[in-house]
Coordinates of C-alpha atoms in Angstrom, one line a residue:
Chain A
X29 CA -53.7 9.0 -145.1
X30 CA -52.3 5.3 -145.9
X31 CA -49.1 5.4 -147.4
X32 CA -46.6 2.8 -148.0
X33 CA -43.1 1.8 -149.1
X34 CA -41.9 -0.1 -151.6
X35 CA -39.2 -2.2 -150.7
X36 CA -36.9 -2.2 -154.0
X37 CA -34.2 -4.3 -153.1
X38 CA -34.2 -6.2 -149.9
X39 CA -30.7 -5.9 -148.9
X40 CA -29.2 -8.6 -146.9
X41 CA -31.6 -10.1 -144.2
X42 CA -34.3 -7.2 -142.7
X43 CA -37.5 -7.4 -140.7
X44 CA -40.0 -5.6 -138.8
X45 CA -39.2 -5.9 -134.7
X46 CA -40.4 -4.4 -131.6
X47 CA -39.2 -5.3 -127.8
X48 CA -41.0 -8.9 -129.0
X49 CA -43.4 -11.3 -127.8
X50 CA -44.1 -11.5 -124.5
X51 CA -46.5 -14.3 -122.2
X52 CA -45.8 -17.3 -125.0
X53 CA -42.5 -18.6 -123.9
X54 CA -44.7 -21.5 -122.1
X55 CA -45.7 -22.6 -125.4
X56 CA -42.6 -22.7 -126.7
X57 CA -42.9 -19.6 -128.3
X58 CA -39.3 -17.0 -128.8
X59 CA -39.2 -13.9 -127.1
X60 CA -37.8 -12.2 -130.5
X61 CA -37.9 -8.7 -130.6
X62 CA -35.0 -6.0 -131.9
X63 CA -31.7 -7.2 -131.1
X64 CA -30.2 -3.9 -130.0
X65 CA -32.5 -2.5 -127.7
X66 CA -30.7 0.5 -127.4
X67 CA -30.5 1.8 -130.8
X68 CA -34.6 0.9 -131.0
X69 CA -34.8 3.4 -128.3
X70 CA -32.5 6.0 -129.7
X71 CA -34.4 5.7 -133.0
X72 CA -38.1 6.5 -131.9
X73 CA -36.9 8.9 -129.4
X74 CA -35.8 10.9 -131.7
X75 CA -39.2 11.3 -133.4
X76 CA -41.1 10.8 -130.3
X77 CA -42.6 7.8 -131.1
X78 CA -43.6 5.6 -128.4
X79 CA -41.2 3.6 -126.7
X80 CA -41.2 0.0 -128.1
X81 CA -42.8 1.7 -132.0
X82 CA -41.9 -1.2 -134.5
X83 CA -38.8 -0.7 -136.6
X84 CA -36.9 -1.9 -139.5
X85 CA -34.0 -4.0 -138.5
X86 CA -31.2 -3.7 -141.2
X87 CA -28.4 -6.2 -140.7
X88 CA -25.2 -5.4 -142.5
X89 CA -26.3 -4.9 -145.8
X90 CA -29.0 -2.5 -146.4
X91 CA -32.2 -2.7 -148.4
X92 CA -33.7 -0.1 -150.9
X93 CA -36.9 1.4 -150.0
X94 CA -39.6 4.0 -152.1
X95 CA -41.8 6.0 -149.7
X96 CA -45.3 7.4 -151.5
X97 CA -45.7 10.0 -149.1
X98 CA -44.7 12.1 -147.0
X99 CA -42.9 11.4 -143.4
X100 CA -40.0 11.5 -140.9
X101 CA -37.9 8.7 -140.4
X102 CA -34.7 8.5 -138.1
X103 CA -32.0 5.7 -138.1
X104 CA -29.8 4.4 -134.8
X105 CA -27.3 1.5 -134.0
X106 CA -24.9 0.7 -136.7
X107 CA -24.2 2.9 -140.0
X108 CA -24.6 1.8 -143.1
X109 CA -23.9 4.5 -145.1
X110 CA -28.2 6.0 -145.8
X111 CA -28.4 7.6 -148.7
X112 CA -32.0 9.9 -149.5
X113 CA -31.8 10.2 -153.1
X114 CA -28.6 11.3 -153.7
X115 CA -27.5 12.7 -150.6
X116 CA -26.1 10.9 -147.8
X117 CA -28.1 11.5 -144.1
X118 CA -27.1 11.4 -140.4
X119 CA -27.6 8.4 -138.4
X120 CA -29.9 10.0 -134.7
X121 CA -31.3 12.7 -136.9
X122 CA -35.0 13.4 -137.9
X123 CA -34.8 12.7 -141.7
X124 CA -38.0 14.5 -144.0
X125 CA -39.2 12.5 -146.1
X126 CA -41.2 13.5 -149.5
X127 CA -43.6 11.9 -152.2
X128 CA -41.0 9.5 -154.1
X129 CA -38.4 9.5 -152.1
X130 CA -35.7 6.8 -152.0
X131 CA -33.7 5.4 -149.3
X132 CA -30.8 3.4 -150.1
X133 CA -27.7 2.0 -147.4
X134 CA -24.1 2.1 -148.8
X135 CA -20.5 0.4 -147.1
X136 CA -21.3 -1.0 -143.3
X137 CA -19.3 1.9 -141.5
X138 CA -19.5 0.4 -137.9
X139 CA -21.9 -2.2 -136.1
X140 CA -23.8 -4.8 -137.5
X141 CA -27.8 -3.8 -137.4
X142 CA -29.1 -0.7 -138.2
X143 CA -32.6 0.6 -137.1
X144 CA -34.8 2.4 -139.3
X145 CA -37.6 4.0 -136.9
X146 CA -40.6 6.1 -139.1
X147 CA -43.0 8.4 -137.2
X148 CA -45.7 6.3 -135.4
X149 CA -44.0 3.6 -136.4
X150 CA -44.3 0.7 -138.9
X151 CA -48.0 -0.8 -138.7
X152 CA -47.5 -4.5 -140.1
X153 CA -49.6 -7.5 -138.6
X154 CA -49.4 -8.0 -135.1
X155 CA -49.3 -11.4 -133.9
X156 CA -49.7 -13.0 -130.5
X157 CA -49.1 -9.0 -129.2
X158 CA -46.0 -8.1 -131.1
X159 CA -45.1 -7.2 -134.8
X160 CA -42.1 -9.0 -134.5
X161 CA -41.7 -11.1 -137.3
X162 CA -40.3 -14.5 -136.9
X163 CA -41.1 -17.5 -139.0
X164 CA -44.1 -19.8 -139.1
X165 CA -45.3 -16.9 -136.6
X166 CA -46.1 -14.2 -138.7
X167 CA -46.6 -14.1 -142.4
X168 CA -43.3 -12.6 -143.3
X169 CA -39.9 -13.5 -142.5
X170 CA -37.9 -11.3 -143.8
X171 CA -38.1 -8.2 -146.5
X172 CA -38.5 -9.8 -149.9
X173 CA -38.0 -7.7 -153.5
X174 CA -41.9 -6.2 -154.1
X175 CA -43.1 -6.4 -150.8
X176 CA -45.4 -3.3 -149.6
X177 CA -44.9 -1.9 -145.8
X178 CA -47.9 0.4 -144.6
X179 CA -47.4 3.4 -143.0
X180 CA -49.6 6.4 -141.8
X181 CA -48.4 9.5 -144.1
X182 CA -47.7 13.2 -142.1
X183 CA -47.4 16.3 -143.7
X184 CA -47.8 18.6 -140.5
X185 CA -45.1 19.5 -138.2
X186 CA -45.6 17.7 -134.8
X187 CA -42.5 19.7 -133.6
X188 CA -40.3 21.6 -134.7
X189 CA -37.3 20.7 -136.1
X190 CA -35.0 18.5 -134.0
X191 CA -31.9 18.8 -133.0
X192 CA -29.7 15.7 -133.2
X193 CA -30.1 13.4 -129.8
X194 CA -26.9 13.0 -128.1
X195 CA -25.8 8.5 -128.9
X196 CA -23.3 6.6 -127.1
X197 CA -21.7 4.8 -129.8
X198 CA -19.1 3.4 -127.3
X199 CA -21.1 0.3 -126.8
X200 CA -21.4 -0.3 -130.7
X201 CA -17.2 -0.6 -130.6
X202 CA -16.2 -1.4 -127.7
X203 CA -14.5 -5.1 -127.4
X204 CA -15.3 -5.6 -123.1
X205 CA -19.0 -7.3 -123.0
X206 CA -20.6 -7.9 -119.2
X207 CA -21.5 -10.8 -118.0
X208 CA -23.4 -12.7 -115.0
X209 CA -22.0 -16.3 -114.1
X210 CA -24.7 -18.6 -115.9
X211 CA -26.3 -22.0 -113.8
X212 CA -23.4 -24.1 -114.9
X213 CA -20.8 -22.1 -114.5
X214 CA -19.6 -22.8 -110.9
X215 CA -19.6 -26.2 -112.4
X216 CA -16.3 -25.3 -114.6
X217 CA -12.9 -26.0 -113.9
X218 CA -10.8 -23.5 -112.5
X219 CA -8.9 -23.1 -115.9
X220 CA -11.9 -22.8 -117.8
X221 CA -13.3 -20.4 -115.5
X222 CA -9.9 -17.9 -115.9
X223 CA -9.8 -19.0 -119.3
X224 CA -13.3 -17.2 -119.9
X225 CA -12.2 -14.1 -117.8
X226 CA -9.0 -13.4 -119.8
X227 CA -9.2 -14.5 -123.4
X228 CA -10.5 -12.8 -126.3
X229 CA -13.2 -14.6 -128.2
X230 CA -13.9 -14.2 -131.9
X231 CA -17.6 -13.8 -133.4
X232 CA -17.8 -16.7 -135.9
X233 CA -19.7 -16.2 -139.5
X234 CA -22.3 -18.4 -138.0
X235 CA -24.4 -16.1 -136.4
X236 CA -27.8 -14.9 -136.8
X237 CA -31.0 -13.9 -134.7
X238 CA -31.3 -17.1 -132.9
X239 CA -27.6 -17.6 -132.2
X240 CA -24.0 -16.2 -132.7
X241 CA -21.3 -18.6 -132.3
X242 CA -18.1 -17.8 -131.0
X243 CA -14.9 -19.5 -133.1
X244 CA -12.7 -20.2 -130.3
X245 CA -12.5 -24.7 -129.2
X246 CA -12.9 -25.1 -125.1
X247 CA -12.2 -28.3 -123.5
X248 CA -15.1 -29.2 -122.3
X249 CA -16.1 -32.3 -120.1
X250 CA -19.4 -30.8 -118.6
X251 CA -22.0 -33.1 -118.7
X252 CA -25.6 -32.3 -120.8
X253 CA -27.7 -31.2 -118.2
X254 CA -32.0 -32.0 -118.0
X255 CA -33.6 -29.8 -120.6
X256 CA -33.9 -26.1 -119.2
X257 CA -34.9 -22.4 -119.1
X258 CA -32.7 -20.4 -121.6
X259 CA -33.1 -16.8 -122.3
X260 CA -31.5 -14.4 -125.2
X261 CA -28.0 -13.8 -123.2
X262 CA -27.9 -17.0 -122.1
X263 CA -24.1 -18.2 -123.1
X264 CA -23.9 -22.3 -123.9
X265 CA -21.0 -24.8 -124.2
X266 CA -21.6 -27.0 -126.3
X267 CA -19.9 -30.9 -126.7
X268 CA -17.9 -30.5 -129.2
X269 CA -16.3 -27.1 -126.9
X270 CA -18.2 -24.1 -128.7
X271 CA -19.3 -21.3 -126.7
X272 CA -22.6 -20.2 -128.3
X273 CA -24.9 -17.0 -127.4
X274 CA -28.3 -17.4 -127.5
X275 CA -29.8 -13.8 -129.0
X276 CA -33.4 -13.0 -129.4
X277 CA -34.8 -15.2 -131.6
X278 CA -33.4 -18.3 -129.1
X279 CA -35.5 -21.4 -128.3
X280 CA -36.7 -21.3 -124.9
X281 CA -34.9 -24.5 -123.6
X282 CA -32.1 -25.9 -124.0
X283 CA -29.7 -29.2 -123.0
X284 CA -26.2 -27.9 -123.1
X285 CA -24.7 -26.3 -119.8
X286 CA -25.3 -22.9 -119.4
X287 CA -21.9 -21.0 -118.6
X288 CA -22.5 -17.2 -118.9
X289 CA -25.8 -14.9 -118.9
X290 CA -25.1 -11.6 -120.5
X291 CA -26.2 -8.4 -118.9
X292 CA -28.9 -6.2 -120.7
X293 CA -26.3 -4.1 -122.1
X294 CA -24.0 -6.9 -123.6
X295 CA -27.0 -8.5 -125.3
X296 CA -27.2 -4.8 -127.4
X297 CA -23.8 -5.2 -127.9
X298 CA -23.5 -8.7 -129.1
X299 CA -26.1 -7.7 -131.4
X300 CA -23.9 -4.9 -132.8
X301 CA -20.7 -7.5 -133.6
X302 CA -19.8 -9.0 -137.1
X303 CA -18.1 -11.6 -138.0
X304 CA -14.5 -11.6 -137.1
X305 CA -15.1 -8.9 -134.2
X306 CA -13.3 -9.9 -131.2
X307 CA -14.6 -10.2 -127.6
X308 CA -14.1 -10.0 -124.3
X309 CA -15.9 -11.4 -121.5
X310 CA -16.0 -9.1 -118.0
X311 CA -18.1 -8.6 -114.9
X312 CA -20.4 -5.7 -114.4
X313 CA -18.7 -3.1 -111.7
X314 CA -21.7 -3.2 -109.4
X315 CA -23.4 -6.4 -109.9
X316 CA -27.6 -5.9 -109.5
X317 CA -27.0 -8.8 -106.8
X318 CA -25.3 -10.8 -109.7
X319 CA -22.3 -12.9 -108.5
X320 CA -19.0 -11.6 -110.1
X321 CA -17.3 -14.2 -111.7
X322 CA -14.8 -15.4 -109.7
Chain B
X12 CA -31.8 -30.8 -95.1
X13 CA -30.8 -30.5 -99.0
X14 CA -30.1 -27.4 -100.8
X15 CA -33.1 -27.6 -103.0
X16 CA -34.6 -25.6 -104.6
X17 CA -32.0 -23.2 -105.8
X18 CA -32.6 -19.7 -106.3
X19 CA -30.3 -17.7 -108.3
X20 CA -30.4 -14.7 -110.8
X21 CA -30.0 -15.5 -114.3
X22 CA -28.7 -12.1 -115.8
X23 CA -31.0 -9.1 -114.9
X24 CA -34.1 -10.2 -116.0
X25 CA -34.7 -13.9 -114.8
X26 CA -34.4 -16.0 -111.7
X27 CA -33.9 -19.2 -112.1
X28 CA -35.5 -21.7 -109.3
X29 CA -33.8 -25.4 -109.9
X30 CA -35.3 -28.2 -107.6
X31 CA -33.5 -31.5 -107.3
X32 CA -31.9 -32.8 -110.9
X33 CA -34.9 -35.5 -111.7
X34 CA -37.6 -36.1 -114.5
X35 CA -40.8 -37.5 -112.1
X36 CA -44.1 -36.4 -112.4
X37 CA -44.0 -35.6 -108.2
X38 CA -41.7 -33.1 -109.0
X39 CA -43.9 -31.7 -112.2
X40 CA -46.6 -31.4 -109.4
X41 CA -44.3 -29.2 -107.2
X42 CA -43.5 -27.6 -110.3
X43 CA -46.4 -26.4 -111.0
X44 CA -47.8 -25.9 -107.7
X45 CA -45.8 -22.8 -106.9
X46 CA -45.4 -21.8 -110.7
X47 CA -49.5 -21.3 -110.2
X48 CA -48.0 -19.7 -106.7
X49 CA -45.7 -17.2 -108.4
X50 CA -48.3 -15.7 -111.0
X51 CA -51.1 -15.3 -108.3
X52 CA -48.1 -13.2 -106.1
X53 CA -46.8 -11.4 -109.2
X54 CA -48.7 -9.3 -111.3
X55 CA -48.6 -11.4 -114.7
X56 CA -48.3 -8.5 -116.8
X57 CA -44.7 -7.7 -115.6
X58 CA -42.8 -11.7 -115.5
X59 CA -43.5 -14.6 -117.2
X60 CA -43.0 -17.8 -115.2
X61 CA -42.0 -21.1 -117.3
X62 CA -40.9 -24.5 -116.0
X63 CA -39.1 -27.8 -117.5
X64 CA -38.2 -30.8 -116.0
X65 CA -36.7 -29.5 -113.0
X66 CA -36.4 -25.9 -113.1
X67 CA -39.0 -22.8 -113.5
X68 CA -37.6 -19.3 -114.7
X69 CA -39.4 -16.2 -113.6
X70 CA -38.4 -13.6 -116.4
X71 CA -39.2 -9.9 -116.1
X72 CA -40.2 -7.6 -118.2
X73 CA -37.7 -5.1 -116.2
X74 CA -34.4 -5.3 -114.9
X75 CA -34.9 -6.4 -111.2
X76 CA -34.3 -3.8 -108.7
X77 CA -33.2 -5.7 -105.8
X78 CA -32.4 -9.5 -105.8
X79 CA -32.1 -10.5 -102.5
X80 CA -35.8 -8.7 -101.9
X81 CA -37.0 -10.8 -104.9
X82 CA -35.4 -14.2 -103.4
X83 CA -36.3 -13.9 -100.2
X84 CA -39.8 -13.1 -101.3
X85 CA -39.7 -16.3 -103.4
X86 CA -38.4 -18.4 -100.3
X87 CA -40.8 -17.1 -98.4
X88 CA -44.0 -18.1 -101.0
X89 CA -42.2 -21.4 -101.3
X90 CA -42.3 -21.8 -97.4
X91 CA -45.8 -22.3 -96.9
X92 CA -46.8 -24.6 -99.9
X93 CA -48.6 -27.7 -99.7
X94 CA -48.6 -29.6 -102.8
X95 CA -51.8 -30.6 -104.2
X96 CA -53.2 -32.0 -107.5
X97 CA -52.6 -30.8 -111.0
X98 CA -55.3 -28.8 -111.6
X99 CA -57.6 -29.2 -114.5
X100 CA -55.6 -32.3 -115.9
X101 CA -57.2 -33.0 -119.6
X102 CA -55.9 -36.7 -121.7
X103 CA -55.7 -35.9 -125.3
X104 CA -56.1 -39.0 -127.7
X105 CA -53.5 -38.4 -130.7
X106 CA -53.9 -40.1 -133.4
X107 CA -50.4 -41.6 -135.4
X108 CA -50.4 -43.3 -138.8
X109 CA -47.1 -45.8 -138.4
X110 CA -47.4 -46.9 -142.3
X111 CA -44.2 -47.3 -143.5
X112 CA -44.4 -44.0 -145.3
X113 CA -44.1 -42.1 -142.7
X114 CA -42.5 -44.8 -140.2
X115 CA -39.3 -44.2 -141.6
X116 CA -37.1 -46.1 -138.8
X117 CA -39.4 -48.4 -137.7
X118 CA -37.4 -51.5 -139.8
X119 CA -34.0 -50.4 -138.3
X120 CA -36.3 -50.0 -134.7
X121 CA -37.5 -53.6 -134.8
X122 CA -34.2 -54.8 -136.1
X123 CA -32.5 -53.3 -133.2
X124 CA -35.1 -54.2 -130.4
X125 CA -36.1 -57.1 -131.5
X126 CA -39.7 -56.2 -131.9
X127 CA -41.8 -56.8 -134.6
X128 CA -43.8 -53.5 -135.8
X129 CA -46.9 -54.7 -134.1
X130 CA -45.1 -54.3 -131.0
X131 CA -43.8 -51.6 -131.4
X132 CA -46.9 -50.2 -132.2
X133 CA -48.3 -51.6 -129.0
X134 CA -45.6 -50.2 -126.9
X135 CA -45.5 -46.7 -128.0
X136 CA -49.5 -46.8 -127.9
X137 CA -50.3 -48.3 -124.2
X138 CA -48.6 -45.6 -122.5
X139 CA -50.2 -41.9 -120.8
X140 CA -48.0 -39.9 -121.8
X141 CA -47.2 -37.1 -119.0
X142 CA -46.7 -33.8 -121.0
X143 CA -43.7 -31.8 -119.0
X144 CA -43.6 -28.4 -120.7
X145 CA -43.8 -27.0 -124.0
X146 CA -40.3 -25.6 -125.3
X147 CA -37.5 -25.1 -128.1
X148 CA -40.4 -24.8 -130.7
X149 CA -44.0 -23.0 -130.7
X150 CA -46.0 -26.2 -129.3
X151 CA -43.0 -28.9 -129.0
X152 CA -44.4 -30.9 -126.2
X153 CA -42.1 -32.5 -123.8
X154 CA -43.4 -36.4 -122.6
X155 CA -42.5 -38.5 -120.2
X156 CA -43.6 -42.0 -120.1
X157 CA -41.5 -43.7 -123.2
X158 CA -41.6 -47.1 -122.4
X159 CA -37.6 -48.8 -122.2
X160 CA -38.0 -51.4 -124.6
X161 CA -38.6 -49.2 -127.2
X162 CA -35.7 -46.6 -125.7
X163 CA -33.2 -46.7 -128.5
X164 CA -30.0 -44.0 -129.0
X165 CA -30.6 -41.1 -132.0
X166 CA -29.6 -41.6 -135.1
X167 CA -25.8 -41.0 -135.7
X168 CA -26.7 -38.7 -138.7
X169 CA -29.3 -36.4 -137.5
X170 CA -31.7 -36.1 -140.5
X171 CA -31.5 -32.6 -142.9
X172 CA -35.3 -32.6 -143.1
X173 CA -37.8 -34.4 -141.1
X174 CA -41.5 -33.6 -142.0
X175 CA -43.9 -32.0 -140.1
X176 CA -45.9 -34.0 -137.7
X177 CA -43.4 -37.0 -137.7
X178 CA -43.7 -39.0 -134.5
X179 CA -40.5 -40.1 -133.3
X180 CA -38.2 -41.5 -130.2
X181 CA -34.6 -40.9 -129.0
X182 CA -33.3 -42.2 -125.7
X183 CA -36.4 -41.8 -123.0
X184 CA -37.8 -39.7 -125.0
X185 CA -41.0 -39.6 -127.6
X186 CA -42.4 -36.3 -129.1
X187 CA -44.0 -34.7 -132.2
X188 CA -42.3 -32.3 -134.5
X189 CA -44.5 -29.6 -134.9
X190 CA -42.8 -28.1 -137.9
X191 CA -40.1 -29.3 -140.6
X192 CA -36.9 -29.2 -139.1
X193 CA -33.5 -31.3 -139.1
X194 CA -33.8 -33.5 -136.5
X195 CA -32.2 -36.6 -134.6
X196 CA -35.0 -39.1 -134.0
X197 CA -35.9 -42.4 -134.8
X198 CA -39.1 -41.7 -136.6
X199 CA -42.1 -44.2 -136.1
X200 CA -45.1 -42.4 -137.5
X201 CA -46.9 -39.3 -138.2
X202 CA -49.7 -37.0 -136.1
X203 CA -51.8 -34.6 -138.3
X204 CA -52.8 -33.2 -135.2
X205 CA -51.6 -29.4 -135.1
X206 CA -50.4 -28.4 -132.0
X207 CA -50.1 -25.1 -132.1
X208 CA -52.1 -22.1 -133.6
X209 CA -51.0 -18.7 -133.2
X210 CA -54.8 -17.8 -133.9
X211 CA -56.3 -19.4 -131.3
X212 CA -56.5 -18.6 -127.5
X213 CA -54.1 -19.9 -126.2
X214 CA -52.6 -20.9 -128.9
X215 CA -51.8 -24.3 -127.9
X216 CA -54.6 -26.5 -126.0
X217 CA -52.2 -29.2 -124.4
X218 CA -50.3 -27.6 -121.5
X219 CA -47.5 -29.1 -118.8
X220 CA -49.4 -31.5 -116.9
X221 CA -51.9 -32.2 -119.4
X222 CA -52.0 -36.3 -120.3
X223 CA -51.5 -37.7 -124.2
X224 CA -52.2 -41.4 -125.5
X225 CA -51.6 -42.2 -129.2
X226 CA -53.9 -44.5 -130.9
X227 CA -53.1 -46.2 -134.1
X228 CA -55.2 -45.3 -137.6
X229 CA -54.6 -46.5 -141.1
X230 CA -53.5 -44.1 -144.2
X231 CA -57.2 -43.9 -145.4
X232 CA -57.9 -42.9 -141.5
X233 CA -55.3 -40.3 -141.6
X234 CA -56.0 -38.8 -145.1
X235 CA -59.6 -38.5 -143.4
X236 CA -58.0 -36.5 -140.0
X237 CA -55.8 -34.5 -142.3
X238 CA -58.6 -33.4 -144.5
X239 CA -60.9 -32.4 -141.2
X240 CA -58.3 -30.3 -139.6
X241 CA -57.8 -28.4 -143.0
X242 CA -61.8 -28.2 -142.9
X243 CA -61.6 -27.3 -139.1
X244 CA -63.9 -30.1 -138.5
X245 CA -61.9 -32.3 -136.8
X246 CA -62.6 -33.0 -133.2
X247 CA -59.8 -34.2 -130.9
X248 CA -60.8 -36.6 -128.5
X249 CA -60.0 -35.6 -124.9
X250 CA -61.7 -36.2 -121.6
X251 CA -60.7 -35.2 -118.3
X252 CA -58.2 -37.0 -116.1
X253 CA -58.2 -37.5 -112.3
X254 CA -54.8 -37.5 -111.5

């Protein structure tokens, strides 16, 4: 049966992602995708969904949903207070969900984005092979007041009752983020280069899906390099001294050198920082073949 | 012997292949040589292989196991190459409107160059464009080819808004914007062409290695284009290119 939700109030900035759009970089096209890839997992494990189900990505501030039927849904990465009804609920928990039902987010406890996975996951448009949404790309951008989500409604128990999966929330707080050296980076100075390995960096309030800036001014006299390959991770230094992470949403060139290339992980926990949060870069203990930084 | 190209992990997803730091269309032909190598030895569905000017980036759709097996299988694809011809090169005519309307800097262009409009016209017209790689936005095309005399610096103030389609130059440089966006450029004209269509396959018809040549048409001319490609009548002119 076709069910949907109702979104009620939009909250701050959510959309519909999956692990994102894969075979259209060569035209330009972002990778996009969930930007904790972690907590995506966490959250359709838990209602054995498949892997890369589409979920709602809720950043900081969460939205108000009505569900008009029946379902399970289970929420992962950073918590923002969910409220069914009246009653607050468990993030990494199955959640029953009934006729009417509302969903409502409260004070940002920890992390930054918050996945809401539902079972078989959200079925909006899919676009170029992924749901992800992402401007000019697909027909939403973000949730807007009125909007309609479809899902598929359950009433029968696919299994039974759950019991909580066990989540690492380590990498949602913890301050040490890995990184690779980047293309430029053996192109530093020596100060620079020990500079990176032993300060503490600060996320700056601009920061979004395509980019988070870090606060902190570098001296920097690298050159622009010829247009090239950049990647979500990819860490830049700009002119003006900036260091900026690219996150999912990134272009897929760029022209300013590119100094550090998060690991997997660090991208999921980039993704989980705020404004404020402070940083700190480090090499992975066994680099995958990946120089250390030296 | 030089130490080109360079093959190096970037993260644990990507490896990054950088051949000698030039923009030349010899190198494009490497370029795309082994990037056609590379997705014939790799099954497609598990990397994605890009290039730019001077670089191509193999990203995977899973961590990568073992690096120095990946290199040295990369070395070794890159060993027995002989470069050939761009395959199934294509020019595309685009049409530009420079009215002053949409030829916002074209006064401050021909005060600065000392050419008057017709000129400029002439000189951003005459050239093939050589298109390098599409990047930084869904069906931004990168081209080579911008004569010098019309190679002017980018505006000190880069522009809040600049409309979509605007045709425009900065340094060596000459591009379309394929959507609204803030932007740099000194802006010459406009193309109603679209370049990009997520609902077509694929969803943009010019590709790296592909030719462009703009061609000069009046407002009524444009208002005529514009109104096609709403209809999805309009045919762009292209023919194929021996390279």
């Amino acid at each position: 049966m076709k069910a949907e939700i109702e979104i009620l109030h939009p909250g701050l900035f959510s959309t519909i992602q999956d692990f994102g759009r894969r075979g259209f970089q060569k035209y330009g096209v972002p990778l996009s995708g969930v930007m904790d890839r972690i907590a995506l997992k966490t959250a359709n494990l838990i209602l054995q969904n498949q892997a890369d189900a589409a979920v709602m990505e809720i950043t900081q501030m969460g939205p108000k949903l009505k569900f008009s039927a029946a379902t399970k849904i289970a929420i992962s990465g950073a918590n923002l207070s969910p409220k069914l009804n009246d009653t607050e609920i468990d993030n990494n928990e199955v959640v029953k969900i009934h006729e009417g039902d509302i969903l409502s987010f409260g004070r940002p406890e920890y992390g930054m984005r918050s996945y809401l996975a539902i079972l078989d996951g959200f079925k909006t448009e899919k676009v170029l092979g992924s749901r992800s949404w992402y401007e000019d790309i697909t027909s939403h951008e973000k949730l807007e007041k009125g909007m309609k989500l479809q899902y598929e409604a359950s009433e029968e128990e696919k299994y039974e009752t759950h019991a909580a999966i066990k989540f690492d929330e380590e990498y949602l707080n913890s301050q040490e983020i890995e990184v690779f050296p980047g293309p430029e980076y053996e192109k530093l100075p020596e100060t620079l280069k020990s500079h990176l390995r032993q300060s503490k960096f600060s996320i700056d309030k601009n920061n979004n899906r395509m980019a988070i800036q870090l606060s902190e001014i570098l001296e920097n006299e690298l050159e622009p390099i010829i247009t090239g390959p950049v990647l979500p991770g990819t860490i830049q230094l700009t002119p003006g001294g900036k260091l900026i992470v690219l996150m999912r949403d990134c272009q897929t060139t760029g022209g300013y050198p590119r100094v550090l290339q998060l690991s997997e992980k660090g991208i999921n926990m980039m993704a989980q920082k705020k404004a404020g949060d402070k940083i700190r870069f480090k090499s992975p203990p066994t680099p995958k073949g990946g120089e250390a930084l030296s | 012997m030089n130490d080109f190209p360079k093959i190096t992990p970037m993260g644990e997803r990507g490896i990054l292949i950088e051949f000698e730091p030039e923009i030349s269309e010899k190198l494009l032909r490497k370029l795309l040589f082994y990037k056609d190598k590379l997705e014939e030895f790799y099954d497609e569905v598990n990397i994605e292989v890009i290039n730019t000017y001077n670089s191509l980036l193999i990203s995977y759709m899973f961590s990568i196991e073992n690096v120095y097996n990946e290199v040295s299988a990369i070395k070794e694809l890159f060993g027995e190459a002989k470069i050939g011809k761009i395959n199934n090169q294509q020019i595309f005519h685009l049409p530009v409107c420079y009215e002053v309307e949409f030829g916002w800097d074209l006064e401050y262009i021909s005060n600065e160059k000392n050419l008057s409009k017709e000129e400029i016209i002439q000189l951003h017209t005459k050239p093939f464009y050589t298109v390098f790689f599409t990047g930084f936005l869904p069906g931004f095309l990168y081209l080579g080819g911008l004569d010098k005399k019309l190679q002017i610096s980018r505006r000190n103030q880069p522009r809040m808004k600049i409309e979509k389609g605007a045709v425009g130059i900065g340094e060596n440089q000459t591009g379309i914007y394929p959507k609204s966006s803030p932007g740099g450029w000194q802006i010459l004209g406009n193309c109603p062409v679209q370049f990009f269509d997520k609902n077509n396959d694929p969803p943009c018809e010019i590709s790296a290695g592909d030719k462009v040549k703009f061609y000069s048409v009046s407002k009524k001319e444009f208002e005529e284009i514009s109104e096609q490609i709403s209809e999805g009548t309009f045919q762009l002119k292209k023919e194929n290119y021996e390279g």
